[in-house]
Amino acid sequence: MEYILKLLKPVTDFLGRILRVFNPPRIFSWQTLIYLSIFSWIMASISVGIISNLIGLCGWIFLILATAWYTTDNPLRVFGIPLGALITGALVSVFLFGGGRPETGLTVHSFVFWPTVTALITGIPEFIESGKGKLPSPDVRQRIIILIGVAAVISCWLQFYFVMQNWLQEFPTLQSDTFNRQGLVVRVGEPTTTPTNGIRILNQLDAAVKEELEDRPWSEVERWLIEGKQRVGSLSQEVIQDNLAKYDEKVLWRVQPRVTNLKPVKSGYNLELYAVWNGPSSDPRRYYLSKSCRITPISGGIPQKNSLARVSCSQVSRKPIRGLPPQQL
Amino acid sequence: MSYNTFPLGTILFNALFLLVAIAIESYVFHTRGRRLDKKASVAYATCVNLFANVLGWIIFFAIEPTLPVNVKTQLISFVFFNQLDSPDANFQSFIIMVGFLIFFATFLLKFGGLRLLEIALKYPLAEPEKINTLTINRRSYKTKLQSRNMATGVLLANSFSYSAILLILVLRSLEVRQIAG
C-alpha cells in the first residue's frame, strides 16, 4: 500500500490540492483514492482505444484499494467474515471476470467467483504484518484453508445454478413440466403449461403438409399418404432443423403420423400428426401433442382421379397427452 | 421468465454428504492409522473433503458441456425428476462404472489433498516412527502396522464415508418410490 502511494505521490499531491475543496481528512486517505478513481473514469470516458482501457484499469485499482482501505478502517463482521471483504471481493471479481470495465457489468463468472475471491481477500491480512510479509501460524493457515474451501464450494453451487439455467434454455420443454417435489430442485413461480417447441413443430409441419398437398391431384395425394410415414418423417426433420436448430432438445422431439379414412368411407382422409417428447419428463410414460388434418377433395363428395385436394387442420391439442400416440394400423 | 428454478435439493444434499463424510472420516483419522488428535482429525477431514468436493465439481463443470445428449438427458432427468429416463442395462452398468471411477478418483484426490495440506501446514501428519527394538511391544507394533501408510487410512475413511452416503441414497430412493407408488 505504502509503496504504491509513494509511487503516486506527485499525482496525489497535485490532486490533493485540487480536492482540498472536498476536504479529505488527509491526503493519504481513502477519499483521495475514490476521487482518483472517479477522475480516472472521467478521463477514460473521454479518451479512446488502449489509453481509455489503461486509465479505466487505474480507476478500478483505485476503487478497489479505496474500498479495501475504508473497510479495514471500519470493520463490520458477519459470521466472522468482514463485510468489507465481501464488498471488496465483489469489486475485484467484477474487475477480474466482468471484462474489467464498468459498462460490461455483472457476468456469470464475476458472480460465481465472488465468494472465493472474498475468502482469498479475507486471508490476505493474515500474511501481512506492519507492511511486511509473514507466514501465519499453522492454526491460522488451517482456518484460512477451510474458509477458502467453504467459499469455493459455494462458488461451485452458484455455478451449478447457472449450469441448470443453461439446461432450461437448451431444453425449454422441461419448463412446461411439473417438477415433483422429490427432485433436486425447487421452482419459484408458475410453470408454462404447454411445450412451445412442440406446438411450433406441429404448426410448421401443418404449413409444410399444406404446401405439399393443397391443390394437388387426388391420385398424387393418395400416393403421398401411402408413404405418409416417410414423407412426414422427412418434412418434420426439415421443420425441426429450421425451427429448433439453436436448442439441444431438437433431437428429443419425434413426429409420427397416422392416416385414417374419413367417414363416410372414401370421402377423404384424416392425417393425425403427433409430436412425441422423448426427453426427460416427470412422468416416465412420456407425452405427446397432436394435431389432425382433414384432407378432402375441393369439390366435395367422392373424390375423382383428377379432383384437387384441400387440407384443413385443427389447432394443436391444448394439453399434452400422456403416453404414446396410437400407431398406424 | 415468470418462474425460476433453484437447485436447493442439490445444495442441501451436497452439504449433507460433506457433513457425513467429514464426521466419519475425522473419526477414522482419529481412531485408526496415524491416530491424529481430535481437533486435527476434524480439521484434516474438513480440508480434504472440501478440496475433493470442489475438484469434483470442477471436473463435472469441465465434462458437462461435452456430454452426449442422451447422457445429458439422463442427468437432467435425475436432477429435475429424480429418475433415470430409460433404465436399460447398458446405461446401468455405465452408471456403476462411473461410480467406481468416482470412488477411486476421490480417493486419489483426498490422498493428494492430504499431502498438499501437510505441505501447507508445514507440520508432518506423524513423524515416521523410529524403530526401537527395545520398546516394541505388541500394541505399538500393531499401531505401526496400522499406520504403515497414510494411503490405507484415507482409503478406509473414503470407503466408510462412501458407504454411508450410498446408504442415504438407497434409503432416499426407497422413500421416493413409496411416495410415488
XYZ file of C-alpha atoms in Angstrom:
510
model
C 0.000 0.000 0.000
C 2.663 2.481 1.062
C 4.827 1.555 -1.852
C 2.047 2.270 -4.303
C 1.311 5.539 -2.591
C 4.954 6.581 -2.753
C 4.875 5.985 -6.480
C 1.728 8.026 -6.821
C 2.857 10.787 -4.500
C 3.314 13.520 -7.105
C -0.072 12.747 -8.542
C -1.804 12.629 -5.195
C -0.110 15.861 -4.102
C -1.383 17.664 -7.117
C -4.836 16.172 -6.916
C -4.912 16.676 -3.180
C -4.505 20.414 -3.633
C -7.417 20.467 -6.027
C -9.513 18.105 -3.980
C -8.999 20.028 -0.753
C -12.279 21.630 -1.710
C -13.923 18.298 -0.976
C -11.910 18.175 2.206
C -10.489 14.714 2.695
C -9.087 14.477 6.234
C -5.582 13.659 4.975
C -4.112 13.499 1.550
C -3.438 9.813 2.022
C -6.945 8.695 2.722
C -9.476 6.505 1.068
C -11.418 9.540 -0.111
C -8.449 10.557 -2.235
C -8.434 7.147 -3.847
C -12.151 7.382 -4.571
C -11.610 10.776 -6.170
C -8.723 9.362 -8.147
C -10.859 6.541 -9.437
C -13.682 8.898 -10.380
C -11.146 11.130 -12.097
C -9.709 8.124 -13.950
C -13.117 7.067 -15.149
C -13.931 10.523 -16.387
C -10.625 10.586 -18.238
C -11.249 7.079 -19.568
C -14.667 8.036 -20.848
C -13.306 10.930 -22.916
C -10.347 9.022 -24.312
C -10.383 6.149 -26.779
C -8.700 2.829 -27.503
C -5.991 1.378 -25.350
C -5.474 4.648 -23.429
C -9.069 4.522 -22.289
C -8.656 0.897 -21.174
C -5.470 1.718 -19.339
C -6.936 4.655 -17.451
C -10.052 2.613 -16.759
C -7.860 -0.080 -15.255
C -6.294 2.512 -12.943
C -9.796 3.590 -11.979
C -10.618 0.041 -10.957
C -7.445 -0.358 -8.947
C -8.040 2.920 -7.119
C -11.614 1.961 -6.371
C -10.621 -1.469 -5.044
C -7.847 -0.014 -2.892
C -10.169 2.681 -1.572
C -12.803 0.120 -0.669
C -10.261 -2.139 0.983
C -8.869 0.833 2.922
C -12.252 2.090 4.043
C -13.477 -1.322 5.093
C -10.320 -2.168 7.016
C -10.674 1.117 8.876
C -14.276 0.358 9.755
C -14.548 -3.417 10.000
C -18.038 -4.815 10.214
C -18.130 -8.570 10.605
C -20.868 -11.004 9.620
C -20.258 -14.651 10.583
C -16.579 -13.919 11.064
C -16.238 -12.669 7.519
C -15.576 -8.963 7.408
C -18.353 -7.377 5.398
C -15.757 -5.175 3.778
C -14.114 -8.197 2.224
C -17.448 -9.083 0.634
C -17.657 -5.645 -0.953
C -14.007 -5.618 -1.986
C -14.441 -9.188 -3.231
C -17.402 -8.126 -5.336
C -15.391 -5.297 -6.861
C -12.378 -7.496 -7.538
C -14.422 -10.265 -9.149
C -16.346 -7.776 -11.296
C -12.994 -6.310 -12.252
C -11.362 -9.657 -12.993
C -14.237 -11.556 -14.595
C -16.524 -8.791 -15.823
C -14.199 -7.731 -18.600
C -12.608 -5.086 -16.395
C -14.933 -2.325 -17.473
C -17.887 -0.956 -15.591
C -20.182 -0.987 -18.619
C -19.838 -4.765 -19.062
C -21.481 -5.043 -15.684
C -22.059 -8.323 -13.912
C -21.223 -11.515 -15.709
C -21.936 -15.046 -14.587
C -18.269 -15.502 -13.778
C -17.939 -12.452 -11.603
C -20.924 -13.690 -9.647
C -19.635 -17.259 -9.352
C -16.162 -16.277 -8.204
C -17.361 -13.700 -5.706
C -17.347 -15.982 -2.611
C -13.940 -17.442 -3.421
C -12.385 -14.055 -4.118
C -13.879 -12.745 -0.881
C -12.358 -15.620 1.085
C -8.981 -15.026 -0.536
C -9.162 -11.337 0.358
C -10.124 -12.184 3.925
C -6.994 -14.301 4.136
C -4.591 -11.677 2.817
C -4.240 -9.573 6.018
C -3.010 -12.661 7.878
C 0.013 -12.764 5.611
C 0.889 -9.104 6.177
C 2.223 -7.662 9.385
C 3.158 -3.993 9.559
C 3.806 -3.787 5.858
C 5.869 -6.957 5.639
C 5.037 -10.439 4.549
C 4.843 -13.119 7.217
C 3.738 -16.685 7.492
C 0.817 -17.084 9.864
C 0.750 -19.878 12.404
C -0.476 -23.332 11.309
C -3.768 -22.793 13.134
C -4.441 -19.601 11.217
C -3.356 -21.211 7.954
C -5.729 -24.068 8.599
C -8.580 -21.652 9.282
C -7.862 -19.782 6.053
C -7.764 -23.024 4.059
C -11.119 -24.128 5.442
C -12.647 -20.705 4.804
C -11.436 -20.717 1.206
C -12.651 -24.304 0.778
C -16.144 -23.467 2.016
C -16.255 -20.394 -0.204
C -15.126 -22.448 -3.201
C -17.903 -24.984 -2.557
C -20.418 -22.120 -2.502
C -18.937 -20.891 -5.791
C -19.495 -24.364 -7.228
C -23.130 -24.304 -6.131
C -23.610 -20.947 -7.815
C -22.015 -22.323 -10.959
C -24.337 -25.332 -10.822
C -27.279 -22.950 -10.667
C -26.078 -21.406 -13.911
C -25.479 -24.830 -15.481
C -29.084 -25.637 -14.650
C -30.330 -22.398 -16.201
C -28.384 -23.367 -19.286
C -30.152 -26.737 -19.370
C -33.507 -24.993 -19.176
C -32.513 -22.843 -22.126
C -31.298 -25.754 -24.204
C -34.268 -27.938 -23.273
C -37.099 -25.414 -22.888
C -39.710 -28.171 -22.918
C -38.562 -29.026 -19.388
C -40.081 -25.755 -18.279
C -43.575 -26.932 -19.081
C -43.248 -29.994 -16.876
C -44.272 -30.168 -13.258
C -41.229 -30.841 -11.143
C -42.306 -33.272 -8.494
C -41.092 -32.465 -5.052
C -38.724 -35.421 -4.927
C -36.449 -33.752 -7.451
C -33.263 -31.985 -6.509
C -34.610 -28.586 -7.497
C -37.300 -26.222 -6.311
C -39.266 -23.957 -8.538
C -40.484 -20.497 -7.706
C -43.429 -19.212 -9.697
C -45.800 -20.697 -12.227
C -44.707 -23.145 -14.901
C -45.647 -22.562 -18.506
C -48.317 -25.118 -19.300
C -47.581 -26.077 -22.868
C -44.329 -27.079 -24.540
C -43.969 -24.246 -27.040
C -41.427 -26.059 -29.171
C -43.790 -28.982 -29.713
C -46.555 -26.614 -30.760
C -44.207 -24.824 -33.092
C -43.143 -28.095 -34.739
C -46.734 -29.118 -35.386
C -47.769 -25.703 -36.700
C -44.833 -25.520 -39.071
C -45.429 -29.101 -40.148
C -49.051 -28.247 -40.826
C -47.923 -25.468 -43.163
C -45.424 -27.783 -44.869
C -48.026 -30.510 -45.414
C -50.437 -27.951 -46.837
C -47.790 -26.742 -49.218
C -47.191 -30.296 -50.451
C -50.796 -31.430 -50.762
C -53.075 -28.479 -51.306
C -54.418 -28.177 -54.826
C -52.673 -31.355 -55.905
C -54.466 -34.023 -57.938
C -56.177 -36.581 -55.745
C -54.214 -39.582 -57.039
C -50.959 -37.845 -56.143
C -52.277 -37.058 -52.690
C -53.222 -40.684 -52.123
C -49.786 -41.837 -53.150
C -48.275 -39.307 -50.755
C -50.437 -40.581 -47.917
C -49.487 -44.206 -48.580
C -45.890 -43.248 -47.972
C -47.088 -40.951 -45.174
C -44.593 -42.148 -42.631
C -41.517 -41.386 -44.741
C -42.987 -38.161 -46.158
C -43.982 -36.747 -42.798
C -40.727 -38.017 -41.342
C -38.543 -36.089 -43.764
C -40.777 -32.997 -43.604
C -40.596 -32.998 -39.818
C -36.814 -33.363 -39.954
C -36.676 -30.209 -42.042
C -39.097 -28.375 -39.795
C -37.140 -29.312 -36.668
C -33.861 -28.329 -38.297
C -35.299 -24.979 -39.349
C -37.030 -24.070 -36.119
C -35.194 -25.767 -33.288
C -31.639 -25.508 -34.559
C -30.492 -23.473 -31.586
C -31.841 -25.899 -28.996
C -30.187 -29.093 -27.809
C -33.615 -30.598 -27.394
C -34.120 -30.812 -31.162
C -33.138 -34.490 -31.137
C -35.699 -35.286 -28.467
C -38.803 -34.460 -30.497
C -40.105 -37.149 -32.815
C -43.025 -36.744 -35.175
C -45.184 -39.623 -36.263
C -48.260 -39.536 -38.492
C -51.372 -41.670 -38.595
C -53.659 -41.785 -41.598
C -57.285 -42.876 -41.209
C -60.283 -42.868 -43.503
C -62.885 -40.213 -43.049
C -66.498 -41.187 -42.703
C -68.344 -41.727 -44.923
C -65.745 -44.088 -46.333
C -63.649 -42.774 -49.216
C -64.797 -39.176 -48.809
C -61.270 -38.258 -47.748
C -58.555 -38.902 -45.187
C -57.661 -37.785 -41.743
C -53.971 -37.178 -41.159
C -53.038 -37.116 -37.486
C -49.705 -35.539 -36.643
C -48.157 -36.443 -33.311
C -45.160 -34.717 -31.787
C -43.732 -37.059 -29.150
C -41.447 -35.748 -26.424
C -38.681 -38.273 -25.890
C -36.813 -36.238 -23.331
C -36.856 -36.168 -19.540
C -40.289 -35.888 -18.033
C -41.791 -36.216 -14.576
C -43.988 -38.976 -15.982
C -41.950 -41.907 -17.328
C -44.826 -42.765 -19.718
C -43.872 -39.678 -21.789
C -46.374 -37.427 -23.525
C -47.241 -36.098 -26.941
C -49.087 -33.290 -28.681
C -51.420 -33.880 -31.570
C -52.964 -32.060 -34.483
C -55.321 -33.516 -37.023
C -55.699 -32.531 -40.643
C -58.649 -33.386 -42.865
C -57.707 -33.989 -46.458
C -60.733 -33.755 -48.706
C -61.357 -33.008 -52.376
C -62.291 -29.411 -53.111
C -65.409 -30.477 -54.967
C -66.688 -32.492 -52.015
C -68.308 -35.899 -52.143
C -66.460 -38.935 -53.515
C -63.141 -37.763 -54.979
C -62.418 -38.328 -58.646
C -58.960 -39.126 -60.046
C -58.376 -35.545 -61.076
C -60.108 -33.606 -58.338
C -57.882 -31.334 -56.303
C -57.195 -31.760 -52.612
C -57.859 -29.410 -49.760
C -56.175 -29.622 -46.370
C -57.699 -28.157 -43.233
C -56.073 -28.653 -39.861
C -57.269 -28.262 -36.300
C -55.470 -26.485 -33.505
C -52.747 -28.301 -31.612
C -54.128 -30.187 -28.624
C -54.223 -27.759 -25.743
C -52.648 -30.026 -23.194
C -50.003 -32.677 -23.620
C -51.471 -36.179 -23.785
C -49.893 -38.831 -21.534
C -48.488 -41.987 -23.010
C -47.525 -42.871 -26.547
C -49.671 -41.968 -29.569
C -51.680 -44.666 -31.371
C -49.757 -46.456 -34.098
C -50.684 -46.626 -37.741
C -52.780 -49.722 -38.339
C -39.393 -15.833 -17.469
C -42.177 -15.950 -14.980
C -40.562 -18.573 -12.797
C -37.187 -19.561 -11.549
C -35.643 -22.843 -10.585
C -33.100 -23.221 -7.867
C -31.045 -26.352 -7.138
C -31.917 -26.302 -3.432
C -32.038 -30.083 -3.147
C -28.672 -30.460 -4.802
C -27.104 -27.939 -2.445
C -28.660 -29.496 0.652
C -27.583 -32.997 -0.361
C -24.092 -31.801 -1.154
C -23.892 -30.164 2.267
C -25.286 -33.280 3.960
C -22.804 -35.562 2.188
C -19.948 -33.254 3.142
C -21.004 -33.273 6.794
C -21.416 -37.057 6.849
C -18.071 -37.596 5.137
C -16.270 -35.162 7.445
C -17.793 -36.745 10.552
C -16.951 -40.293 9.516
C -13.515 -39.549 8.129
C -12.416 -37.496 11.109
C -13.453 -40.423 13.300
C -11.408 -42.784 11.135
C -8.418 -40.439 11.167
C -8.741 -40.216 14.926
C -9.076 -43.896 15.721
C -7.083 -45.618 13.032
C -3.935 -45.152 11.056
C -1.983 -42.171 12.245
C -4.200 -41.543 15.264
C -4.438 -37.772 14.982
C -5.822 -35.843 17.926
C -9.487 -34.877 17.773
C -9.083 -31.290 16.632
C -6.528 -32.109 13.959
C -8.510 -35.027 12.600
C -11.639 -32.887 12.185
C -9.624 -30.153 10.515
C -7.872 -32.585 8.198
C -11.093 -34.343 7.236
C -12.762 -30.969 6.580
C -9.955 -29.646 4.402
C -9.555 -32.852 2.445
C -13.275 -33.256 1.809
C -13.758 -29.630 0.770
C -10.807 -29.997 -1.574
C -12.113 -33.215 -3.144
C -15.614 -31.778 -3.384
C -14.522 -28.607 -5.161
C -12.286 -30.502 -7.569
C -15.127 -32.930 -8.225
C -17.428 -30.044 -9.132
C -14.777 -28.515 -11.358
C -14.329 -31.813 -13.197
C -18.089 -32.029 -13.577
C -18.281 -28.490 -14.977
C -15.490 -29.322 -17.395
C -17.081 -32.554 -18.612
C -20.731 -31.486 -18.624
C -20.702 -29.438 -21.887
C -19.075 -32.326 -23.767
C -21.572 -34.972 -22.671
C -23.594 -36.572 -25.481
C -27.250 -35.588 -25.450
C -28.502 -38.962 -24.237
C -26.255 -38.905 -21.173
C -27.121 -35.274 -20.545
C -30.834 -36.011 -20.652
C -30.354 -38.773 -18.083
C -28.517 -36.331 -15.874
C -31.229 -33.716 -16.298
C -33.877 -36.329 -15.663
C -32.158 -37.254 -12.429
C -31.701 -33.680 -11.238
C -35.166 -32.448 -12.179
C -37.331 -35.520 -11.769
C -35.209 -37.830 -9.618
C -35.427 -40.736 -12.018
C -33.380 -42.175 -14.801
C -35.145 -41.972 -18.102
C -34.678 -45.357 -19.702
C -33.377 -47.913 -17.240
C -31.690 -50.126 -19.809
C -28.970 -52.473 -18.639
C -26.258 -50.778 -20.651
C -26.817 -47.473 -19.012
C -26.974 -49.002 -15.555
C -23.617 -50.679 -15.988
C -22.298 -47.358 -17.274
C -23.505 -45.690 -14.072
C -21.887 -48.374 -11.937
C -18.637 -47.903 -13.804
C -18.817 -44.134 -13.329
C -19.488 -44.624 -9.610
C -16.490 -46.920 -9.389
C -14.280 -44.367 -11.136
C -15.572 -41.577 -8.901
C -14.721 -43.590 -5.805
C -11.114 -44.094 -6.828
C -10.802 -40.565 -8.185
C -11.945 -39.207 -4.803
C -9.524 -41.479 -3.043
C -6.664 -40.125 -5.144
C -7.866 -36.545 -4.681
C -8.117 -36.954 -0.935
C -4.722 -38.588 -0.740
C -3.202 -35.795 -2.844
C -5.133 -33.209 -0.841
C -3.737 -34.604 2.381
C -0.219 -34.376 1.018
C -0.814 -30.765 -0.064
C -2.297 -29.989 3.314
C 0.770 -31.394 5.028
C 2.942 -29.092 2.974
C 0.642 -26.110 3.541
C 0.571 -26.594 7.282
C 4.275 -27.461 7.412
C 3.981 -29.989 10.110
C 4.042 -33.629 9.235
C 0.971 -35.692 9.836
C 3.047 -38.016 12.005
C 6.761 -38.492 12.334
C 7.948 -41.779 10.906
C 8.296 -43.914 13.989
C 11.822 -44.793 14.866
C 12.377 -48.461 15.059
C 13.460 -49.137 18.534
C 13.646 -52.841 19.066
C 13.752 -52.465 22.811
C 10.462 -50.659 23.198
C 8.454 -52.622 20.706
C 5.570 -54.156 22.460
C 2.580 -55.736 20.942
C 0.489 -52.623 20.963
C 2.945 -50.266 19.349
C 3.760 -52.911 16.796
C 0.072 -53.115 15.966
C -0.226 -49.364 15.679
C 2.797 -49.288 13.471
C 1.272 -51.826 11.165
C -1.930 -49.801 11.043
C -0.179 -46.541 10.465
C 2.104 -48.135 7.936
C 0.869 -45.818 5.314
C -1.394 -42.894 5.028
C -2.998 -44.321 1.907
C -4.630 -47.160 3.837
C -6.148 -44.677 6.268
C -7.512 -42.488 3.502
C -8.834 -45.494 1.612
C -10.543 -46.763 4.724
C -12.017 -43.344 5.537
C -13.173 -42.906 1.970
C -14.827 -46.335 1.900
C -16.680 -45.699 5.149
C -17.971 -42.310 4.076
C -18.995 -43.602 0.649
C -20.852 -46.489 2.256
C -22.740 -44.069 4.480
C -23.610 -41.807 1.555
C -24.700 -44.808 -0.502
C -26.921 -45.914 2.365
C -28.530 -42.463 2.486
C -29.118 -42.574 -1.279
C -30.665 -46.047 -1.106
C -32.955 -45.063 1.770
C -33.966 -41.955 -0.106
C -34.748 -43.833 -3.313
C -36.848 -46.309 -1.323
C -38.775 -43.456 0.230
C -39.244 -41.721 -3.104
C -40.571 -44.933 -4.610
C -43.024 -45.253 -1.730
C -44.324 -41.715 -2.206
C -44.534 -42.128 -5.944
C -46.198 -45.565 -5.826
